[in-house]
PDB file of C-alpha atoms in Angstrom:
ATOM      1  CA  MET A   1     -65.756 -36.230 -17.782  1.00  0.00           C
ATOM      2  CA  LYS A   2     -68.737 -38.338 -16.715  1.00  0.00           C
ATOM      3  CA  THR A   3     -71.760 -38.128 -18.970  1.00  0.00           C
ATOM      4  CA  SER A   4     -73.933 -36.968 -16.091  1.00  0.00           C
ATOM      5  CA  THR A   5     -71.640 -34.043 -15.350  1.00  0.00           C
ATOM      6  CA  LEU A   6     -71.713 -32.245 -18.703  1.00  0.00           C
ATOM      7  CA  PHE A   7     -74.870 -30.330 -17.765  1.00  0.00           C
ATOM      8  CA  LEU A   8     -73.227 -29.231 -14.536  1.00  0.00           C
ATOM      9  CA  PHE A   9     -70.036 -28.291 -16.336  1.00  0.00           C
ATOM     10  CA  LEU A  10     -72.092 -26.100 -18.669  1.00  0.00           C
ATOM     11  CA  LEU A  11     -73.726 -24.285 -15.753  1.00  0.00           C
ATOM     12  CA  VAL A  12     -70.370 -23.383 -14.255  1.00  0.00           C
ATOM     13  CA  PHE A  13     -68.719 -22.713 -17.610  1.00  0.00           C
ATOM     14  CA  LEU A  14     -71.519 -20.435 -18.852  1.00  0.00           C
ATOM     15  CA  SER A  15     -71.506 -18.465 -15.608  1.00  0.00           C
ATOM     16  CA  GLN A  16     -67.822 -17.654 -16.197  1.00  0.00           C
ATOM     17  CA  LEU A  17     -68.138 -16.588 -19.839  1.00  0.00           C
ATOM     18  CA  SER A  18     -68.302 -12.915 -20.615  1.00  0.00           C
ATOM     19  CA  ALA A  19     -71.344 -11.681 -22.483  1.00  0.00           C
ATOM     20  CA  GLN A  20     -69.335 -11.544 -25.733  1.00  0.00           C
ATOM     21  CA  GLU A  21     -68.177 -15.168 -25.663  1.00  0.00           C
ATOM     22  CA  SER A  22     -69.956 -18.070 -27.324  1.00  0.00           C
ATOM     23  CA  ILE A  23     -69.961 -21.801 -26.822  1.00  0.00           C
ATOM     24  CA  PHE A  24     -70.606 -24.462 -29.445  1.00  0.00           C
ATOM     25  CA  ILE A  25     -71.413 -27.991 -28.278  1.00  0.00           C
ATOM     26  CA  LYS A  26     -71.125 -30.502 -31.068  1.00  0.00           C
ATOM     27  CA  GLU A  27     -72.786 -33.914 -31.251  1.00  0.00           C
ATOM     28  CA  ILE A  28     -74.344 -33.874 -27.773  1.00  0.00           C
ATOM     29  CA  ASN A  29     -77.089 -36.317 -26.778  1.00  0.00           C
ATOM     30  CA  VAL A  30     -80.076 -34.295 -25.566  1.00  0.00           C
ATOM     31  CA  PHE A  31     -82.875 -35.509 -23.327  1.00  0.00           C
ATOM     32  CA  ASP A  32     -85.658 -32.951 -23.654  1.00  0.00           C
ATOM     33  CA  GLY A  33     -88.073 -34.319 -21.043  1.00  0.00           C
ATOM     34  CA  LYS A  34     -90.790 -34.892 -23.651  1.00  0.00           C
ATOM     35  CA  HIS A  35     -89.588 -37.954 -25.532  1.00  0.00           C
ATOM     36  CA  ASN A  36     -88.450 -41.400 -24.388  1.00  0.00           C
ATOM     37  CA  LYS A  37     -85.268 -41.237 -26.454  1.00  0.00           C
ATOM     38  CA  THR A  38     -82.374 -38.838 -26.632  1.00  0.00           C
ATOM     39  CA  PHE A  39     -81.357 -37.191 -29.886  1.00  0.00           C
ATOM     40  CA  LYS A  40     -77.920 -36.137 -31.095  1.00  0.00           C
ATOM     41  CA  THR A  41     -77.631 -32.461 -31.955  1.00  0.00           C
ATOM     42  CA  ASN A  42     -75.395 -29.404 -32.093  1.00  0.00           C
ATOM     43  CA  ILE A  43     -76.026 -26.410 -29.843  1.00  0.00           C
ATOM     44  CA  LEU A  44     -74.812 -22.837 -30.194  1.00  0.00           C
ATOM     45  CA  ILE A  45     -74.962 -20.522 -27.175  1.00  0.00           C
ATOM     46  CA  GLU A  46     -74.262 -16.808 -27.565  1.00  0.00           C
ATOM     47  CA  ASP A  47     -74.597 -14.135 -24.892  1.00  0.00           C
ATOM     48  CA  HIS A  48     -75.852 -16.815 -22.458  1.00  0.00           C
ATOM     49  CA  ILE A  49     -78.787 -17.621 -24.767  1.00  0.00           C
ATOM     50  CA  ILE A  50     -79.270 -20.760 -26.836  1.00  0.00           C
ATOM     51  CA  LYS A  51     -79.181 -19.379 -30.385  1.00  0.00           C
ATOM     52  CA  ALA A  52     -79.373 -22.623 -32.386  1.00  0.00           C
ATOM     53  CA  ILE A  53     -80.118 -26.301 -31.958  1.00  0.00           C
ATOM     54  CA  SER A  54     -79.525 -28.291 -35.123  1.00  0.00           C
ATOM     55  CA  LYS A  55     -78.917 -31.853 -36.225  1.00  0.00           C
ATOM     56  CA  LYS A  56     -76.892 -30.380 -39.086  1.00  0.00           C
ATOM     57  CA  PRO A  57     -73.465 -28.799 -38.508  1.00  0.00           C
ATOM     58  CA  ILE A  58     -73.606 -25.184 -37.357  1.00  0.00           C
ATOM     59  CA  THR A  59     -71.260 -22.947 -39.321  1.00  0.00           C
ATOM     60  CA  ASN A  60     -70.257 -19.286 -39.204  1.00  0.00           C
ATOM     61  CA  LEU A  61     -69.124 -19.408 -35.583  1.00  0.00           C
ATOM     62  CA  LYS A  62     -67.714 -16.266 -34.016  1.00  0.00           C
ATOM     63  CA  GLU A  63     -63.938 -16.105 -33.740  1.00  0.00           C
ATOM     64  CA  ASN A  64     -63.872 -16.465 -29.940  1.00  0.00           C
ATOM     65  CA  THR A  65     -66.340 -19.398 -29.810  1.00  0.00           C
ATOM     66  CA  VAL A  66     -65.383 -22.156 -27.385  1.00  0.00           C
ATOM     67  CA  VAL A  67     -66.001 -25.588 -28.935  1.00  0.00           C
ATOM     68  CA  VAL A  68     -66.981 -28.492 -26.668  1.00  0.00           C
ATOM     69  CA  ASP A  69     -67.071 -32.042 -28.002  1.00  0.00           C
ATOM     70  CA  GLY A  70     -70.281 -33.534 -26.629  1.00  0.00           C
ATOM     71  CA  SER A  71     -69.742 -37.000 -28.119  1.00  0.00           C
ATOM     72  CA  GLY A  72     -70.913 -39.612 -25.633  1.00  0.00           C
ATOM     73  CA  LYS A  73     -72.191 -36.934 -23.241  1.00  0.00           C
ATOM     74  CA  TYR A  74     -75.754 -35.950 -22.303  1.00  0.00           C
ATOM     75  CA  LEU A  75     -77.565 -32.677 -21.768  1.00  0.00           C
ATOM     76  CA  MET A  76     -80.937 -32.327 -20.056  1.00  0.00           C
ATOM     77  CA  PRO A  77     -83.190 -29.641 -18.603  1.00  0.00           C
ATOM     78  CA  GLY A  78     -82.507 -28.543 -15.048  1.00  0.00           C
ATOM     79  CA  LEU A  79     -84.309 -30.270 -12.197  1.00  0.00           C
ATOM     80  CA  ILE A  80     -86.774 -28.577  -9.831  1.00  0.00           C
ATOM     81  CA  ASP A  81     -87.192 -29.525  -6.165  1.00  0.00           C
ATOM     82  CA  ALA A  82     -90.712 -28.473  -5.221  1.00  0.00           C
ATOM     83  CA  HIS A  83     -90.309 -29.043  -1.456  1.00  0.00           C
ATOM     84  CA  TYR A  84     -86.991 -28.031   0.048  1.00  0.00           C
ATOM     85  CA  HIS A  85     -85.680 -26.323   3.170  1.00  0.00           C
ATOM     86  CA  THR A  86     -82.688 -24.385   1.897  1.00  0.00           C
ATOM     87  CA  MET A  87     -81.478 -23.074   5.237  1.00  0.00           C
ATOM     88  CA  PHE A  88     -82.068 -26.259   7.222  1.00  0.00           C
ATOM     89  CA  ALA A  89     -80.880 -28.999   4.857  1.00  0.00           C
ATOM     90  CA  SER A  90     -77.141 -28.753   5.353  1.00  0.00           C
ATOM     91  CA  LEU A  91     -76.785 -28.773   9.154  1.00  0.00           C
ATOM     92  CA  SER A  92     -78.037 -30.844  12.063  1.00  0.00           C
ATOM     93  CA  GLN A  93     -80.754 -29.467  14.330  1.00  0.00           C
ATOM     94  CA  VAL A  94     -78.202 -28.983  17.110  1.00  0.00           C
ATOM     95  CA  ALA A  95     -75.948 -26.964  14.795  1.00  0.00           C
ATOM     96  CA  LEU A  96     -78.900 -24.885  13.599  1.00  0.00           C
ATOM     97  CA  LEU A  97     -79.952 -24.083  17.167  1.00  0.00           C
ATOM     98  CA  THR A  98     -76.480 -23.367  18.549  1.00  0.00           C
ATOM     99  CA  SER A  99     -74.546 -21.810  15.663  1.00  0.00           C
ATOM    100  CA  ASP A 100     -74.082 -18.199  14.673  1.00  0.00           C
ATOM    101  CA  ILE A 101     -76.468 -17.216  11.854  1.00  0.00           C
ATOM    102  CA  GLY A 102     -73.480 -16.258   9.687  1.00  0.00           C
ATOM    103  CA  TYR A 103     -72.234 -19.842   9.846  1.00  0.00           C
ATOM    104  CA  VAL A 104     -75.711 -21.140   8.977  1.00  0.00           C
ATOM    105  CA  ASN A 105     -75.837 -18.824   5.963  1.00  0.00           C
ATOM    106  CA  ILE A 106     -72.406 -19.945   4.724  1.00  0.00           C
ATOM    107  CA  ALA A 107     -73.396 -23.599   5.077  1.00  0.00           C
ATOM    108  CA  ALA A 108     -76.639 -22.900   3.193  1.00  0.00           C
ATOM    109  CA  ALA A 109     -74.733 -21.136   0.389  1.00  0.00           C
ATOM    110  CA  LYS A 110     -72.378 -24.113   0.043  1.00  0.00           C
ATOM    111  CA  ASN A 111     -75.386 -26.435  -0.036  1.00  0.00           C
ATOM    112  CA  ALA A 112     -77.051 -24.262  -2.714  1.00  0.00           C
ATOM    113  CA  LYS A 113     -73.957 -24.560  -4.915  1.00  0.00           C
ATOM    114  CA  ASN A 114     -73.937 -28.341  -4.425  1.00  0.00           C
ATOM    115  CA  LEU A 115     -77.614 -28.501  -5.418  1.00  0.00           C
ATOM    116  CA  LEU A 116     -76.905 -26.567  -8.608  1.00  0.00           C
ATOM    117  CA  MET A 117     -73.939 -28.788  -9.415  1.00  0.00           C
ATOM    118  CA  ASN A 118     -76.248 -31.802  -8.995  1.00  0.00           C
ATOM    119  CA  GLY A 119     -78.601 -30.425 -11.649  1.00  0.00           C
ATOM    120  CA  TYR A 120     -81.204 -28.586  -9.570  1.00  0.00           C
ATOM    121  CA  THR A 121     -81.744 -25.222 -11.231  1.00  0.00           C
ATOM    122  CA  SER A 122     -84.849 -24.271  -9.206  1.00  0.00           C
ATOM    123  CA  LEU A 123     -86.095 -24.775  -5.638  1.00  0.00           C
ATOM    124  CA  ARG A 124     -89.370 -24.069  -3.903  1.00  0.00           C
ATOM    125  CA  ASP A 125     -88.322 -23.338  -0.330  1.00  0.00           C
ATOM    126  CA  LEU A 126     -91.065 -24.291   2.130  1.00  0.00           C
ATOM    127  CA  GLY A 127     -89.584 -23.049   5.356  1.00  0.00           C
ATOM    128  CA  GLY A 128     -86.703 -21.119   6.798  1.00  0.00           C
ATOM    129  CA  PRO A 129     -85.192 -17.663   6.335  1.00  0.00           C
ATOM    130  CA  SER A 130     -84.058 -18.161   2.736  1.00  0.00           C
ATOM    131  CA  PHE A 131     -84.692 -14.630   1.420  1.00  0.00           C
ATOM    132  CA  GLY A 132     -81.087 -13.516   2.063  1.00  0.00           C
ATOM    133  CA  LEU A 133     -79.668 -16.546   0.252  1.00  0.00           C
ATOM    134  CA  LYS A 134     -82.067 -15.982  -2.637  1.00  0.00           C
ATOM    135  CA  LYS A 135     -80.948 -12.354  -2.901  1.00  0.00           C
ATOM    136  CA  ALA A 136     -77.258 -13.330  -2.813  1.00  0.00           C
ATOM    137  CA  ILE A 137     -77.798 -15.878  -5.612  1.00  0.00           C
ATOM    138  CA  ASP A 138     -79.881 -13.437  -7.677  1.00  0.00           C
ATOM    139  CA  GLN A 139     -77.182 -10.763  -7.359  1.00  0.00           C
ATOM    140  CA  GLY A 140     -74.381 -13.172  -8.231  1.00  0.00           C
ATOM    141  CA  LEU A 141     -72.703 -13.043  -4.813  1.00  0.00           C
ATOM    142  CA  THR A 142     -72.894 -16.842  -4.594  1.00  0.00           C
ATOM    143  CA  VAL A 143     -73.829 -19.667  -6.937  1.00  0.00           C
ATOM    144  CA  GLY A 144     -77.054 -21.594  -6.568  1.00  0.00           C
ATOM    145  CA  PRO A 145     -80.410 -22.451  -8.090  1.00  0.00           C
ATOM    146  CA  ARG A 146     -83.339 -20.071  -8.416  1.00  0.00           C
ATOM    147  CA  ILE A 147     -85.189 -20.034  -5.114  1.00  0.00           C
ATOM    148  CA  TRP A 148     -88.867 -19.340  -4.602  1.00  0.00           C
ATOM    149  CA  PRO A 149     -89.246 -18.836  -0.822  1.00  0.00           C
TER     150      PRO A 149
END
């Protein structure tokens, strides 16, 4: 797995875990956005919440904890795009003007998933009818970043 894809793997993996499952990532390099260097740490996630971040080994894991070896991999905060057009970014102007709105919505949902998989966890949408896509993402009908229309 590429080092740049571990964050994305975690997004997908965590979305598929049940609320009772846990994940333990050992020896992952973390970029926190505040410092110029990364630091190696262990991370415990339970019930979709980061419960512990420690340079020391984390013990007393639950029985059903999934262990991920983070050696040589990197984890970073999600990216935010502050100027995006969620509904218009994935199709040409001709396609937007001539296609059925259902097709436009499906293309936008696919694009939203791609954005999330590229590390964008939040978008500020500055134009277009993105409220339906936002609602579908918020309700778990499709995968994508948080959208602020």
